[in-house]
């Protein structure tokens, strides 16, 4: 055996072994089936709907006759995705609307919400799906660490600015996509913006924990309004979310093959957010987290009411909502 082949075999075996340890093979996901009329007449906003889970979710909602607003940073990519999901859904389905939204810019978030409130008479479901994962240290337009800014603060402001419309459309729902990687983070209130130290893995976990604490506090504040909010962890899904992760060249083909075995497809990853957006089983349920369409038990740090309230107040000041 030649040296390159031997090296490839060793590296490949190591990758497969590591994948088995990190990502135990997930049981098959049962695809949901709802009536074709399930979402007729309802307007659903999906952030990051041009790829991955967001695109698959938008496609499923379109089949259910929903009016889907694809809130995306890249209009060209969004247009290509829209054409694709419309083709897959076939005729006599819902409607697709593309709107520009850059969660790394609070001005863009405000412009998006102003446009939506002026043009839409109702918003029945808001799905906070877009995210960025373990990127190099960069900042948003307002100077926030990028993962905190996009994954938490951008969606925090987006949700706040659409609350009046969601309340007027009640019963309505908010769905927040988090991650099981929240387990490896905590809210660093002493350096929330990672000015003193940047660890890309920690910052992602911190942002996903922030999603859960936001869901917890928001649920309390929405009691009695007819608006519910729930979070979810989709599991490990084959998407472009991990594009910033560096994989050795020789290991890339093997990593791809392993992902086909151990990771969910985008459609499988979209099942839990679809469930939370559509299912009558979760009508009136709020402040919970779900995985594989079942309620998930969270670690105590994700149900810490004091931390949730503190993060809420700080986030309001950071996005310019504080009095």
Tab-separated table of C-alpha atoms in Angstrom:
chain	number	residue	atom	x	y	z
A	1	UNK	CA	0.000	0.000	0.000
A	2	UNK	CA	1.384	3.409	-0.986
A	3	UNK	CA	2.121	5.999	1.688
A	4	UNK	CA	-0.712	8.406	0.632
A	5	UNK	CA	-3.275	5.595	0.722
A	6	UNK	CA	-2.011	4.418	4.091
A	7	UNK	CA	-2.221	7.947	5.505
A	8	UNK	CA	-5.720	8.373	4.075
A	9	UNK	CA	-6.823	5.062	5.597
A	10	UNK	CA	-5.439	5.982	9.010
A	11	UNK	CA	-6.947	9.470	8.946
A	12	UNK	CA	-10.239	8.128	7.645
A	13	UNK	CA	-10.431	5.473	10.320
A	14	UNK	CA	-9.715	8.069	12.965
A	15	UNK	CA	-12.429	10.346	11.610
A	16	UNK	CA	-15.002	7.549	11.557
A	17	UNK	CA	-14.099	6.503	15.091
A	18	UNK	CA	-14.344	10.090	16.290
A	19	UNK	CA	-17.691	10.549	14.533
A	20	UNK	CA	-19.051	7.428	16.214
A	21	UNK	CA	-18.036	8.736	19.626
A	22	UNK	CA	-19.217	12.312	19.107
A	23	UNK	CA	-22.375	11.600	17.126
A	24	UNK	CA	-24.014	8.253	17.939
A	25	UNK	CA	-26.153	7.140	15.051
A	26	UNK	CA	-29.548	8.761	15.413
A	27	UNK	CA	-32.708	6.756	15.107
A	28	UNK	CA	-34.704	7.283	11.957
A	29	UNK	CA	-36.813	10.429	11.993
A	30	UNK	CA	-40.468	10.012	11.149
A	31	UNK	CA	-41.539	12.680	8.684
A	32	UNK	CA	-44.650	14.555	9.747
A	33	UNK	CA	-47.785	14.494	7.648
A	34	UNK	CA	-50.383	17.217	8.042
A	35	UNK	CA	-53.495	18.076	6.080
A	36	UNK	CA	-52.830	20.118	2.961
A	37	UNK	CA	-55.087	22.773	4.463
A	38	UNK	CA	-53.263	22.887	7.795
A	39	UNK	CA	-51.655	26.293	7.300
A	40	UNK	CA	-53.891	27.842	4.660
A	41	UNK	CA	-54.390	31.542	5.295
A	42	UNK	CA	-51.490	31.729	7.769
A	43	UNK	CA	-48.360	33.833	7.376
A	44	UNK	CA	-45.080	32.368	8.594
A	45	UNK	CA	-41.730	34.145	8.796
A	46	UNK	CA	-38.654	31.903	8.566
A	47	UNK	CA	-35.233	33.481	9.077
A	48	UNK	CA	-32.382	31.871	7.162
A	49	UNK	CA	-34.821	30.183	4.798
A	50	UNK	CA	-32.443	30.009	1.842
A	51	UNK	CA	-30.555	26.889	2.952
A	52	UNK	CA	-30.415	23.982	5.375
A	53	UNK	CA	-33.197	23.512	7.902
A	54	UNK	CA	-34.769	26.855	6.997
A	55	UNK	CA	-35.136	25.979	3.328
A	56	UNK	CA	-36.539	22.517	4.064
A	57	UNK	CA	-38.952	24.028	6.583
A	58	UNK	CA	-40.105	26.707	4.149
A	59	UNK	CA	-40.761	24.014	1.559
A	60	UNK	CA	-42.890	21.960	3.946
A	61	UNK	CA	-44.880	25.033	5.019
A	62	UNK	CA	-45.460	25.911	1.388
A	63	UNK	CA	-46.980	22.462	0.815
A	64	UNK	CA	-49.353	23.180	3.698
A	65	UNK	CA	-50.667	26.285	1.865
A	66	UNK	CA	-48.917	28.815	4.126
A	67	UNK	CA	-47.775	32.257	3.043
A	68	UNK	CA	-44.047	31.930	3.731
A	69	UNK	CA	-41.875	35.002	4.189
A	70	UNK	CA	-38.273	33.983	3.575
A	71	UNK	CA	-36.183	36.400	5.638
A	72	UNK	CA	-32.671	36.119	4.201
A	73	UNK	CA	-29.405	38.033	4.036
A	74	UNK	CA	-28.553	36.988	0.460
A	75	UNK	CA	-31.393	37.864	-1.968
A	76	UNK	CA	-29.883	35.890	-4.840
A	77	UNK	CA	-29.540	32.720	-2.776
A	78	UNK	CA	-33.059	33.262	-1.426
A	79	UNK	CA	-34.478	33.580	-4.936
A	80	UNK	CA	-32.795	30.346	-6.026
A	81	UNK	CA	-34.098	28.576	-2.927
A	82	UNK	CA	-37.607	29.941	-3.500
A	83	UNK	CA	-37.676	28.654	-7.067
A	84	UNK	CA	-36.475	25.261	-5.863
A	85	UNK	CA	-39.048	24.823	-3.103
A	86	UNK	CA	-41.876	26.083	-5.342
A	87	UNK	CA	-40.895	23.524	-7.958
A	88	UNK	CA	-40.848	20.744	-5.348
A	89	UNK	CA	-44.141	21.811	-3.804
A	90	UNK	CA	-45.898	21.855	-7.166
A	91	UNK	CA	-48.926	23.916	-8.179
A	92	UNK	CA	-51.828	24.890	-5.941
A	93	UNK	CA	-49.718	25.418	-2.865
A	94	UNK	CA	-48.913	28.393	-0.671
A	95	UNK	CA	-47.175	31.656	-1.467
A	96	UNK	CA	-43.514	32.624	-1.112
A	97	UNK	CA	-42.348	36.147	-0.338
A	98	UNK	CA	-38.658	37.088	-0.120
A	99	UNK	CA	-37.545	39.897	2.176
A	100	UNK	CA	-34.047	41.057	2.994
A	101	UNK	CA	-32.927	40.542	6.583
A	102	UNK	CA	-29.352	40.761	7.839
A	103	UNK	CA	-29.323	39.795	11.502
A	104	UNK	CA	-25.806	41.197	11.836
A	105	UNK	CA	-27.293	44.678	11.366
A	106	UNK	CA	-29.882	46.041	13.786
A	107	UNK	CA	-30.758	48.669	11.176
A	108	UNK	CA	-31.601	45.851	8.760
A	109	UNK	CA	-33.711	44.172	11.448
A	110	UNK	CA	-35.620	47.404	12.067
A	111	UNK	CA	-36.143	47.977	8.338
A	112	UNK	CA	-37.417	44.428	7.897
A	113	UNK	CA	-39.882	44.734	10.772
A	114	UNK	CA	-41.112	48.114	9.554
A	115	UNK	CA	-41.738	46.633	6.111
A	116	UNK	CA	-43.546	43.613	7.549
A	117	UNK	CA	-45.790	45.657	9.847
A	118	UNK	CA	-46.718	47.965	6.971
A	119	UNK	CA	-47.403	45.235	4.409
A	120	UNK	CA	-48.712	42.279	6.424
A	121	UNK	CA	-52.056	42.243	8.187
A	122	UNK	CA	-51.018	39.253	10.283
A	123	UNK	CA	-48.090	37.078	11.295
A	124	UNK	CA	-49.164	33.723	12.683
A	125	UNK	CA	-45.765	32.106	13.210
A	126	UNK	CA	-42.259	33.547	13.614
A	127	UNK	CA	-39.465	30.998	13.296
A	128	UNK	CA	-36.061	32.240	14.494
A	129	UNK	CA	-33.935	29.775	12.570
A	130	UNK	CA	-30.930	31.599	11.084
A	131	UNK	CA	-27.585	31.221	12.767
A	132	UNK	CA	-23.823	31.289	12.440
A	133	UNK	CA	-21.477	28.659	13.880
A	134	UNK	CA	-17.921	28.967	15.174
A	135	UNK	CA	-16.864	31.753	12.829
A	136	UNK	CA	-13.548	33.609	13.166
A	137	UNK	CA	-13.717	36.627	15.444
A	138	UNK	CA	-15.761	39.294	13.705
A	139	UNK	CA	-18.282	41.895	14.799
A	140	UNK	CA	-21.737	42.927	13.684
A	141	UNK	CA	-22.454	46.421	12.352
A	142	UNK	CA	-23.100	47.592	15.908
A	143	UNK	CA	-19.908	46.037	17.260
A	144	UNK	CA	-21.305	42.854	18.839
A	145	UNK	CA	-19.425	39.560	18.679
A	146	UNK	CA	-20.881	37.949	15.562
A	147	UNK	CA	-22.323	34.732	17.047
A	148	UNK	CA	-23.978	36.539	19.948
A	149	UNK	CA	-25.147	39.283	17.598
A	150	UNK	CA	-26.715	37.055	14.951
A	151	UNK	CA	-27.862	34.060	16.973
A	152	UNK	CA	-29.254	35.997	19.943
A	153	UNK	CA	-29.380	39.792	19.699
A	154	UNK	CA	-30.635	40.031	16.112
A	155	UNK	CA	-33.476	37.617	16.807
A	156	UNK	CA	-34.116	39.293	20.177
A	157	UNK	CA	-34.809	42.626	18.468
A	158	UNK	CA	-36.674	40.998	15.581
A	159	UNK	CA	-39.062	39.256	17.947
A	160	UNK	CA	-39.649	42.382	20.034
A	161	UNK	CA	-40.471	44.527	17.020
A	162	UNK	CA	-42.973	41.964	15.695
A	163	UNK	CA	-44.684	41.262	19.028
A	164	UNK	CA	-47.563	43.690	18.499
A	165	UNK	CA	-48.400	42.077	15.157
A	166	UNK	CA	-48.078	38.589	16.629
A	167	UNK	CA	-50.405	39.556	19.507
A	168	UNK	CA	-52.917	41.012	17.057
A	169	UNK	CA	-52.772	37.708	15.125
A	170	UNK	CA	-53.279	35.483	18.195
A	171	UNK	CA	-53.337	32.595	18.612
A	172	UNK	CA	-49.818	32.793	17.204
A	173	UNK	CA	-46.498	31.108	17.791
A	174	UNK	CA	-42.794	31.897	18.081
A	175	UNK	CA	-40.294	29.105	17.449
A	176	UNK	CA	-36.643	29.449	18.484
A	177	UNK	CA	-33.970	27.138	17.075
A	178	UNK	CA	-31.289	26.439	19.685
A	179	UNK	CA	-28.727	23.610	19.896
A	180	UNK	CA	-27.686	20.852	22.268
A	181	UNK	CA	-24.295	22.547	22.326
A	182	UNK	CA	-25.799	25.010	24.820
A	183	UNK	CA	-24.601	22.449	27.384
A	184	UNK	CA	-20.989	23.505	26.891
A	185	UNK	CA	-21.505	27.202	27.486
A	186	UNK	CA	-22.594	29.687	30.103
A	187	UNK	CA	-23.571	33.335	29.979
A	188	UNK	CA	-20.387	35.281	30.622
A	189	UNK	CA	-21.973	38.417	32.031
A	190	UNK	CA	-18.512	39.855	32.783
A	191	UNK	CA	-17.525	39.738	29.103
A	192	UNK	CA	-20.723	39.043	27.170
A	193	UNK	CA	-19.289	40.532	23.981
A	194	UNK	CA	-16.030	38.521	24.240
A	195	UNK	CA	-13.859	41.627	24.213
A	196	UNK	CA	-11.210	40.108	26.480
A	197	UNK	CA	-11.116	36.578	25.124
A	198	UNK	CA	-12.652	34.860	22.097
A	199	UNK	CA	-13.272	31.139	21.963
A	200	UNK	CA	-15.438	30.389	18.937
A	201	UNK	CA	-16.842	27.141	20.325
A	202	UNK	CA	-17.731	28.711	23.676
A	203	UNK	CA	-19.320	31.746	22.013
A	204	UNK	CA	-21.577	29.528	19.911
A	205	UNK	CA	-22.649	27.563	22.988
A	206	UNK	CA	-23.235	30.812	24.884
A	207	UNK	CA	-25.459	32.131	22.078
A	208	UNK	CA	-27.509	28.931	22.024
A	209	UNK	CA	-27.947	29.029	25.787
A	210	UNK	CA	-29.064	32.646	25.351
A	211	UNK	CA	-31.757	31.382	22.947
A	212	UNK	CA	-33.132	29.112	25.664
A	213	UNK	CA	-33.064	31.772	28.378
A	214	UNK	CA	-34.759	34.205	25.991
A	215	UNK	CA	-37.497	31.646	25.360
A	216	UNK	CA	-37.966	31.127	29.093
A	217	UNK	CA	-38.309	34.831	29.931
A	218	UNK	CA	-40.401	35.666	26.881
A	219	UNK	CA	-42.873	32.902	27.727
A	220	UNK	CA	-43.478	34.515	31.127
A	221	UNK	CA	-44.027	37.920	29.553
A	222	UNK	CA	-46.454	36.549	26.955
A	223	UNK	CA	-48.763	34.795	29.414
A	224	UNK	CA	-52.381	35.616	28.636
A	225	UNK	CA	-51.640	37.162	25.222
A	226	UNK	CA	-52.439	34.144	23.063
A	227	UNK	CA	-48.841	34.076	21.783
A	228	UNK	CA	-46.690	31.071	22.682
A	229	UNK	CA	-42.939	30.609	22.366
A	230	UNK	CA	-41.010	27.349	22.387
A	231	UNK	CA	-37.438	26.369	21.583
A	232	UNK	CA	-35.977	23.272	19.982
A	233	UNK	CA	-32.677	21.497	19.457
A	234	UNK	CA	-32.639	19.926	15.969
A	235	UNK	CA	-29.686	17.586	16.484
A	236	UNK	CA	-26.735	17.250	14.102
A	237	UNK	CA	-27.921	18.172	10.624
A	238	UNK	CA	-26.123	18.247	7.262
A	239	UNK	CA	-26.158	21.979	6.554
A	240	UNK	CA	-23.721	24.765	5.675
A	241	UNK	CA	-23.721	25.879	9.311
A	242	UNK	CA	-20.303	24.271	9.826
A	243	UNK	CA	-18.653	26.001	6.866
A	244	UNK	CA	-16.131	27.729	9.139
A	245	UNK	CA	-14.832	24.434	10.539
A	246	UNK	CA	-11.472	23.428	9.057
A	247	UNK	CA	-11.278	19.746	8.087
A	248	UNK	CA	-8.003	18.200	6.787
A	249	UNK	CA	-8.094	17.757	3.004
A	250	UNK	CA	-7.622	13.993	3.146
A	251	UNK	CA	-10.404	13.636	5.684
A	252	UNK	CA	-13.024	15.674	3.802
A	253	UNK	CA	-14.408	12.827	1.609
A	254	UNK	CA	-14.574	10.519	4.602
A	255	UNK	CA	-16.174	13.196	6.748
A	256	UNK	CA	-18.821	13.679	4.053
A	257	UNK	CA	-19.554	9.949	3.889
A	258	UNK	CA	-19.728	9.763	7.676
A	259	UNK	CA	-22.156	12.706	7.734
A	260	UNK	CA	-24.503	10.759	5.474
A	261	UNK	CA	-24.597	8.024	8.103
A	262	UNK	CA	-24.576	9.991	11.356
A	263	UNK	CA	-26.230	13.327	10.543
A	264	UNK	CA	-29.856	14.169	9.835
A	265	UNK	CA	-30.890	15.508	6.460
A	266	UNK	CA	-32.198	19.104	6.400
A	267	UNK	CA	-35.717	17.730	5.949
A	268	UNK	CA	-35.320	15.522	9.016
A	269	UNK	CA	-33.883	18.451	10.947
A	270	UNK	CA	-36.910	20.542	9.965
A	271	UNK	CA	-39.442	18.181	11.552
A	272	UNK	CA	-39.373	19.607	15.091
A	273	UNK	CA	-39.716	23.276	14.043
A	274	UNK	CA	-42.497	22.191	11.685
A	275	UNK	CA	-44.180	20.405	14.586
A	276	UNK	CA	-43.966	23.491	16.794
A	277	UNK	CA	-45.282	25.707	14.000
A	278	UNK	CA	-48.207	23.510	12.945
A	279	UNK	CA	-49.187	20.820	15.402
A	280	UNK	CA	-52.380	21.145	17.439
A	281	UNK	CA	-50.611	19.046	20.090
A	282	UNK	CA	-48.611	22.089	21.237
A	283	UNK	CA	-51.435	24.611	21.084
A	284	UNK	CA	-51.171	26.693	24.261
A	285	UNK	CA	-47.835	25.137	25.251
A	286	UNK	CA	-45.171	27.759	25.970
A	287	UNK	CA	-41.713	28.127	27.475
A	288	UNK	CA	-40.611	24.580	26.670
A	289	UNK	CA	-37.839	23.030	24.605
A	290	UNK	CA	-38.355	20.139	22.198
A	291	UNK	CA	-36.204	17.576	20.405
A	292	UNK	CA	-37.507	15.049	17.872
A	293	UNK	CA	-41.019	16.452	18.409
A	294	UNK	CA	-40.958	15.614	22.123
A	295	UNK	CA	-40.393	17.832	25.134
A	296	UNK	CA	-36.735	17.861	26.166
A	297	UNK	CA	-35.427	18.117	29.709
A	298	UNK	CA	-32.917	20.949	29.974
A	299	UNK	CA	-29.957	21.452	32.263
A	300	UNK	CA	-30.564	23.796	35.217
A	301	UNK	CA	-28.548	26.601	33.602
A	302	UNK	CA	-31.096	26.742	30.777
A	303	UNK	CA	-33.986	27.137	33.212
A	304	UNK	CA	-32.318	29.698	35.490
A	305	UNK	CA	-34.978	32.397	35.862
A	306	UNK	CA	-32.626	34.900	37.454
A	307	UNK	CA	-30.097	34.554	34.623
A	308	UNK	CA	-32.908	34.782	32.049
A	309	UNK	CA	-34.170	38.042	33.532
A	310	UNK	CA	-30.659	39.486	33.760
A	311	UNK	CA	-29.864	38.549	30.166
A	312	UNK	CA	-33.188	40.034	29.052
A	313	UNK	CA	-32.418	43.401	30.631
A	314	UNK	CA	-28.883	43.518	29.247
A	315	UNK	CA	-30.056	42.484	25.772
A	316	UNK	CA	-32.680	45.245	25.746
A	317	UNK	CA	-29.985	47.810	26.439
A	318	UNK	CA	-27.636	46.331	23.825
A	319	UNK	CA	-30.220	46.523	21.031
A	320	UNK	CA	-31.496	49.942	22.058
A	321	UNK	CA	-34.874	48.985	23.540
A	322	UNK	CA	-34.220	50.079	27.121
A	323	UNK	CA	-35.949	53.225	28.332
